């Protein structure tokens, strides 16, 4: 079984400093039906794809000041950082800033436990200036898989700066 998780997170490369206090990520409990428009319509930031019969996966994409750096199960050509200008072009504001966690599981496993993720903000030179983290605790946040398929549906997480 291959477990594929598409995380529409947002990692920004910006040239101004943000205040470090108050950044949080909150699970809203809202499931979004994206009508199959998610992948490509919403900017995909991190796509994880484990190897062989793995039951867990992890990965990251970050900006080092020159290019995107991928680690772990981050899938090449489907994981990238986004600039502040790119977010503004997509219509992102402080009022609607968030991410969609899309479970793409075509096999028999329908649910998964999400343990932890963060959204980091960098200057254009690659210096981290702010991080917001979600922590699902020792057992993780159980997310029910529904309307499986790439870009079809996902869970909404709010990012509050």
Coordinates of N, CA and C in Angstrom, one line a residue:
X1 N 0.8 -1.2 0.0 CA 0.0 0.0 0.0 C 0.9 1.2 0.0
X2 N 0.6 2.2 -0.8 CA 1.3 3.5 -0.9 C 0.4 4.5 -0.3
X3 N 0.8 5.2 0.6 CA 0.1 6.3 1.2 C 0.6 7.6 0.7
X4 N -0.3 8.4 0.1 CA 0.1 9.7 -0.5 C -0.7 10.7 0.3
X5 N 0.0 11.7 0.8 CA -0.6 12.8 1.5 C -0.2 14.1 0.8
X6 N -1.1 14.9 0.4 CA -0.8 16.2 -0.2 C -1.1 17.2 0.8
X7 N -0.1 18.0 1.2 CA -0.3 19.1 2.2 C -0.1 20.4 1.5
X8 N -1.2 21.1 1.4 CA -1.2 22.4 0.8 C -0.8 23.4 1.9
X9 N 0.4 23.4 2.3 CA 0.9 24.3 3.3 C 1.5 25.5 2.6
X10 N 1.9 26.4 3.4 CA 2.5 27.6 2.8 C 3.8 28.0 3.5
X11 N 4.8 28.0 2.7 CA 6.1 28.5 3.2 C 6.5 29.7 2.4
X12 N 6.7 30.8 3.1 CA 6.9 32.1 2.4 C 8.3 32.6 2.4
X13 N 8.7 33.1 1.3 CA 10.0 33.8 1.3 C 9.8 35.3 1.2
X14 N 10.0 36.0 2.2 CA 9.7 37.4 2.2 C 10.9 38.2 2.6
X15 N 10.9 39.5 2.4 CA 12.1 40.3 2.7 C 11.9 41.2 3.9
X16 N 10.7 41.1 4.6 CA 10.5 41.9 5.8 C 10.3 41.0 7.0
X17 N 10.7 41.5 8.2 CA 10.5 40.7 9.4 C 9.1 40.7 9.9
X18 N 8.7 39.6 10.4 CA 7.4 39.4 11.0 C 7.5 39.3 12.5
X19 N 6.6 39.7 13.3 CA 6.7 39.5 14.7 C 6.6 38.0 15.0
X20 N 7.5 37.5 16.0 CA 7.5 36.1 16.3 C 6.4 35.6 17.2
X21 N 5.8 36.5 17.9 CA 4.8 36.1 18.9 C 3.4 35.8 18.2
X22 N 2.7 34.8 18.7 CA 1.3 34.7 18.3 C 1.0 33.8 17.1
X23 N 2.0 33.2 16.5 CA 1.8 32.4 15.3 C 1.3 31.0 15.8
X24 N 0.1 30.6 15.3 CA -0.5 29.3 15.7 C -1.1 28.6 14.5
X25 N -1.3 27.3 14.6 CA -2.0 26.6 13.6 C -3.1 25.8 14.3
X26 N -4.3 26.0 13.8 CA -5.5 25.4 14.5 C -6.3 24.5 13.6
X27 N -6.6 23.3 14.0 CA -7.5 22.4 13.2 C -8.9 23.0 13.3
X28 N -9.5 23.3 12.2 CA -10.8 23.9 12.2 C -11.9 22.8 12.3
X29 N -11.6 21.6 11.9 CA -12.6 20.5 11.9 C -13.5 20.6 10.6
X30 N -13.2 21.5 9.7 CA -13.9 21.7 8.5 C -13.3 20.9 7.4
X31 N -14.2 20.1 6.8 CA -13.8 19.3 5.6 C -14.2 20.1 4.4
X32 N -13.3 20.2 3.4 CA -13.6 21.0 2.2 C -13.7 20.0 1.0
X33 N -14.8 20.2 0.3 CA -14.9 19.5 -1.0 C -14.4 20.4 -2.1
X34 N -13.3 20.0 -2.6 CA -12.6 20.8 -3.6 C -13.0 20.5 -5.1
X35 N -14.0 19.6 -5.2 CA -14.5 19.2 -6.5 C -13.5 18.9 -7.5
X36 N -12.4 18.2 -7.0 CA -11.3 17.8 -7.9 C -10.5 18.9 -8.4
X37 N -10.6 20.1 -7.8 CA -9.8 21.2 -8.3 C -8.6 21.6 -7.4
X38 N -8.4 20.8 -6.4 CA -7.4 21.1 -5.4 C -6.0 21.2 -5.9
X39 N -5.5 20.1 -6.5 CA -4.2 20.0 -6.9 C -4.0 20.9 -8.2
X40 N -3.3 21.9 -8.2 CA -3.1 22.8 -9.3 C -3.9 24.1 -9.1
X41 N -5.1 24.0 -8.6 CA -6.0 25.1 -8.3 C -5.5 25.8 -7.0
X42 N -5.2 25.1 -6.0 CA -4.6 25.6 -4.8 C -3.1 25.2 -4.9
X43 N -2.2 26.1 -4.5 CA -0.8 25.8 -4.7 C -0.3 24.7 -3.8
X44 N 0.2 23.6 -4.4 CA 0.7 22.5 -3.6 C 2.1 22.8 -3.1
X45 N 2.2 22.7 -1.8 CA 3.5 23.1 -1.2 C 4.3 21.8 -0.8
X46 N 3.7 20.9 -0.2 CA 4.4 19.7 0.2 C 3.6 18.5 -0.1
X47 N 4.1 17.6 -0.9 CA 3.5 16.3 -1.3 C 4.4 15.2 -0.7
X48 N 3.9 14.3 0.1 CA 4.6 13.3 0.7 C 4.2 11.9 0.1
X49 N 5.2 11.1 -0.2 CA 5.0 9.8 -0.8 C 6.0 8.8 -0.3
X50 N 5.6 7.9 0.6 CA 6.5 7.0 1.2 C 7.0 5.9 0.2
X51 N 8.0 5.2 0.6 CA 8.5 4.1 -0.2 C 8.0 2.8 0.2
X52 N 7.8 1.9 -0.8 CA 7.3 0.5 -0.6 C 6.1 0.4 0.3
X53 N 6.1 -0.3 1.4 CA 4.9 -0.5 2.2 C 5.0 0.3 3.5
X54 N 5.6 1.5 3.5 CA 5.7 2.3 4.7 C 4.4 2.7 5.2
X55 N 4.3 2.7 6.6 CA 3.1 3.1 7.2 C 3.2 4.5 7.8
X56 N 4.3 5.1 7.8 CA 4.5 6.5 8.2 C 5.3 7.2 7.1
X57 N 5.2 8.5 7.2 CA 5.9 9.3 6.2 C 6.2 10.7 6.9
X58 N 7.3 11.3 6.4 CA 7.6 12.6 6.8 C 8.4 13.3 5.7
X59 N 8.5 14.6 5.8 CA 9.3 15.3 4.8 C 9.1 16.8 5.0
X60 N 10.0 17.6 4.3 CA 9.9 19.0 4.4 C 10.4 19.6 3.1
X61 N 10.0 20.8 2.9 CA 10.5 21.7 1.8 C 10.8 23.0 2.4
X62 N 12.0 23.5 2.2 CA 12.3 24.8 2.7 C 13.2 25.6 1.8
X63 N 13.3 26.9 2.0 CA 14.1 27.8 1.1 C 15.4 28.0 1.8
X64 N 16.5 27.8 1.1 CA 17.9 28.0 1.7 C 18.5 29.3 1.2
X65 N 17.8 30.1 0.5 CA 18.3 31.4 0.0 C 18.7 31.3 -1.5
X66 N 18.7 30.1 -2.0 CA 19.1 29.9 -3.4 C 18.0 29.1 -4.1
X67 N 17.6 28.0 -3.4 CA 16.6 27.1 -4.1 C 15.8 26.3 -3.0
X68 N 14.8 25.6 -3.4 CA 14.0 24.8 -2.5 C 14.9 23.5 -2.2
X69 N 14.8 23.1 -0.9 CA 15.5 21.9 -0.4 C 14.5 21.0 0.1
X70 N 14.5 19.7 -0.4 CA 13.5 18.7 0.0 C 14.2 17.6 0.8
X71 N 13.5 17.1 1.8 CA 14.0 16.0 2.6 C 12.9 15.0 2.8
X72 N 13.3 13.8 3.3 CA 12.4 12.8 3.6 C 11.6 12.3 2.4
X73 N 10.3 12.2 2.6 CA 9.4 11.7 1.6 C 8.8 12.8 0.7
X74 N 9.4 14.0 0.8 CA 8.9 15.1 -0.1 C 9.1 14.7 -1.5
X75 N 8.0 14.9 -2.3 CA 8.1 14.5 -3.7 C 8.5 15.6 -4.6
X76 N 9.6 15.3 -5.4 CA 10.1 16.3 -6.3 C 9.1 16.8 -7.3
X77 N 9.1 18.0 -7.7 CA 8.2 18.6 -8.7 C 6.8 18.8 -8.1
X78 N 6.5 18.4 -6.9 CA 5.2 18.6 -6.3 C 5.4 19.2 -4.9
X79 N 6.6 19.7 -4.6 CA 6.8 20.3 -3.3 C 7.7 21.6 -3.6
X80 N 7.2 22.7 -3.1 CA 7.9 24.0 -3.4 C 7.5 25.1 -2.4
X81 N 8.4 26.0 -2.2 CA 8.0 27.2 -1.4 C 7.3 28.2 -2.2
X82 N 6.7 29.1 -1.6 CA 5.9 30.2 -2.3 C 6.3 31.5 -1.7
X83 N 6.5 32.5 -2.5 CA 6.8 33.9 -2.1 C 5.6 34.6 -1.6
X84 N 5.8 35.7 -0.8 CA 4.7 36.5 -0.4 C 3.9 37.0 -1.6
X85 N 4.6 37.4 -2.6 CA 4.0 37.9 -3.8 C 3.1 36.9 -4.5
X86 N 3.6 35.6 -4.4 CA 2.8 34.5 -5.0 C 1.5 34.3 -4.2
X87 N 1.6 34.4 -2.9 CA 0.4 34.3 -2.0 C -0.6 35.4 -2.3
X88 N -0.1 36.6 -2.4 CA -1.0 37.7 -2.7 C -1.6 37.5 -4.1
X89 N -0.9 37.0 -5.0 CA -1.5 36.7 -6.4 C -2.6 35.7 -6.3
X90 N -2.5 34.8 -5.3 CA -3.5 33.7 -5.1 C -4.7 34.2 -4.3
X91 N -4.6 35.5 -3.8 CA -5.7 36.1 -3.0 C -5.6 35.8 -1.5
X92 N -4.4 35.3 -1.0 CA -4.3 35.0 0.4 C -4.1 36.3 1.2
X93 N -4.9 36.4 2.3 CA -4.8 37.6 3.2 C -4.7 37.0 4.6
X94 N -4.5 37.9 5.6 CA -4.4 37.4 7.0 C -5.7 36.8 7.4
X95 N -6.8 37.2 6.8 CA -8.1 36.7 7.2 C -8.4 35.3 6.6
X96 N -7.8 34.9 5.5 CA -8.0 33.6 5.0 C -6.8 32.7 4.9
X97 N -5.8 33.0 5.6 CA -4.5 32.3 5.6 C -4.6 31.0 6.2
X98 N -4.4 29.9 5.5 CA -4.5 28.6 6.1 C -3.9 27.5 5.1
X99 N -4.1 26.3 5.4 CA -3.7 25.2 4.6 C -4.8 24.1 4.5
X100 N -4.7 23.4 3.5 CA -5.6 22.3 3.3 C -4.8 21.0 3.3
X101 N -5.2 20.1 4.2 CA -4.5 18.8 4.3 C -5.3 17.8 3.5
X102 N -4.8 17.3 2.4 CA -5.6 16.5 1.5 C -5.0 15.0 1.6
X103 N -5.9 14.1 2.0 CA -5.6 12.7 2.2 C -5.9 12.1 0.8
X104 N -4.9 11.6 0.2 CA -5.1 10.9 -1.1 C -4.7 9.4 -0.9
X105 N -5.6 8.6 -0.5 CA -5.4 7.2 -0.2 C -6.3 6.3 -1.0
X106 N -5.8 5.8 -2.1 CA -6.6 5.0 -3.0 C -6.8 3.5 -2.5
X107 N -6.0 3.1 -1.5 CA -6.1 1.7 -1.0 C -7.1 1.5 0.0
X108 N -7.0 0.5 0.9 CA -7.9 0.2 1.9 C -7.9 1.1 3.1
X109 N -6.8 1.7 3.3 CA -6.6 2.6 4.5 C -7.3 3.9 4.2
X110 N -8.3 4.3 5.0 CA -9.0 5.5 4.8 C -8.7 6.7 5.7
X111 N -8.3 6.4 6.9 CA -8.0 7.4 7.9 C -6.5 7.5 8.2
X112 N -6.0 8.6 8.8 CA -4.6 8.6 9.2 C -4.5 9.5 10.4
X113 N -3.4 9.4 11.1 CA -3.1 10.2 12.3 C -2.1 11.2 11.9
X114 N -2.4 12.5 12.1 CA -1.4 13.5 11.8 C -0.8 14.0 13.1
X115 N 0.5 13.8 13.2 CA 1.2 14.1 14.5 C 1.7 15.5 14.6
X116 N 2.3 16.0 13.6 CA 2.9 17.3 13.7 C 3.3 17.9 12.3
X117 N 3.1 19.2 12.2 CA 3.7 19.9 11.0 C 3.9 21.3 11.4
X118 N 4.7 22.0 10.6 CA 4.9 23.5 10.9 C 4.9 24.2 9.6
X119 N 4.7 25.5 9.7 CA 4.8 26.4 8.5 C 5.8 27.4 8.9
X120 N 6.9 27.5 8.1 CA 8.0 28.4 8.4 C 8.1 29.5 7.5
X121 N 8.5 30.7 7.9 CA 8.6 31.9 7.1 C 10.1 32.3 7.1
X122 N 10.6 32.6 5.9 CA 12.0 32.8 5.6 C 12.1 34.2 4.9
X123 N 13.3 34.8 5.1 CA 13.6 35.9 4.3 C 14.1 35.4 2.9
X124 N 14.2 36.3 2.0 CA 14.7 35.9 0.6 C 16.1 35.2 0.7
X125 N 16.9 35.6 1.7 CA 18.2 35.0 1.8 C 18.2 33.6 2.5
X126 N 17.1 33.2 3.0 CA 17.0 31.9 3.6 C 17.0 31.8 5.1
X127 N 16.9 33.0 5.8 CA 16.9 33.1 7.2 C 15.5 32.9 7.8
X128 N 15.3 31.9 8.7 CA 14.0 31.7 9.2 C 13.6 32.9 10.2
X129 N 12.4 33.4 10.0 CA 12.0 34.5 10.8 C 10.8 34.2 11.7
X130 N 10.0 33.2 11.3 CA 8.8 32.9 12.1 C 8.4 31.4 11.8
X131 N 7.9 30.7 12.8 CA 7.4 29.4 12.6 C 6.1 29.2 13.4
X132 N 5.2 28.6 12.8 CA 3.9 28.2 13.4 C 3.8 26.7 13.4
X133 N 3.4 26.0 14.5 CA 3.4 24.6 14.5 C 2.1 24.0 15.0
X134 N 1.7 22.9 14.4 CA 0.6 22.1 14.9 C 1.1 20.9 15.5
X135 N 0.6 20.5 16.7 CA 1.0 19.3 17.4 C -0.2 18.5 17.8
X136 N -0.3 17.3 17.2 CA -1.4 16.4 17.4 C -1.3 15.5 18.6
X137 N -0.2 15.8 19.4 CA -0.1 15.0 20.6 C 0.5 13.6 20.4
X138 N 0.6 12.8 21.4 CA 1.3 11.5 21.3 C 0.5 10.5 20.5
X139 N -0.8 10.7 20.3 CA -1.6 9.8 19.5 C -1.9 10.4 18.1
X140 N -1.6 11.6 17.9 CA -1.9 12.3 16.7 C -3.4 12.7 16.6
X141 N -3.7 13.5 15.6 CA -5.0 13.9 15.3 C -5.6 12.9 14.3
X142 N -6.6 12.2 14.6 CA -7.2 11.2 13.6 C -8.0 12.0 12.6
X143 N -7.6 11.9 11.3 CA -8.3 12.5 10.2 C -9.0 11.5 9.4
X144 N -10.2 11.6 9.3 CA -11.0 10.7 8.5 C -10.8 11.0 7.0
X145 N -10.5 9.9 6.3 CA -10.4 10.1 4.8 C -11.8 10.1 4.2
X146 N -12.1 11.0 3.3 CA -13.3 11.0 2.6 C -13.1 11.6 1.2
X147 N -13.9 11.1 0.3 CA -13.8 11.6 -1.1 C -12.3 11.5 -1.6
X148 N -11.7 10.3 -1.5 CA -10.3 10.1 -1.8 C -10.0 10.5 -3.2
X149 N -8.8 10.9 -3.4 CA -8.3 11.2 -4.7 C -7.5 12.5 -4.6
X150 N -6.6 12.7 -5.5 CA -5.7 13.8 -5.5 C -6.5 15.1 -5.8
X151 N -6.5 16.0 -4.8 CA -7.1 17.3 -5.0 C -8.6 17.3 -4.8
X152 N -9.2 16.2 -4.4 CA -10.7 16.2 -4.3 C -11.3 16.7 -3.0
X153 N -10.7 16.5 -1.9 CA -11.2 17.0 -0.6 C -10.1 17.1 0.4
X154 N -10.3 17.9 1.4 CA -9.2 18.0 2.4 C -9.7 18.7 3.7
X155 N -8.9 18.6 4.7 CA -9.2 19.2 6.0 C -8.5 20.6 6.1
X156 N -9.3 21.6 6.6 CA -8.8 22.9 6.7 C -8.1 23.2 8.1
X157 N -6.9 23.8 8.0 CA -6.2 24.2 9.2 C -6.0 25.8 9.0
X158 N -6.3 26.5 10.1 CA -6.2 28.0 10.1 C -4.8 28.3 10.6
X159 N -4.2 29.3 10.0 CA -2.9 29.8 10.4 C -3.1 31.2 10.9
X160 N -2.9 31.5 12.1 CA -3.1 32.8 12.7 C -1.8 33.5 13.1
X161 N -1.5 34.6 12.4 CA -0.3 35.3 12.7 C -0.6 36.4 13.6

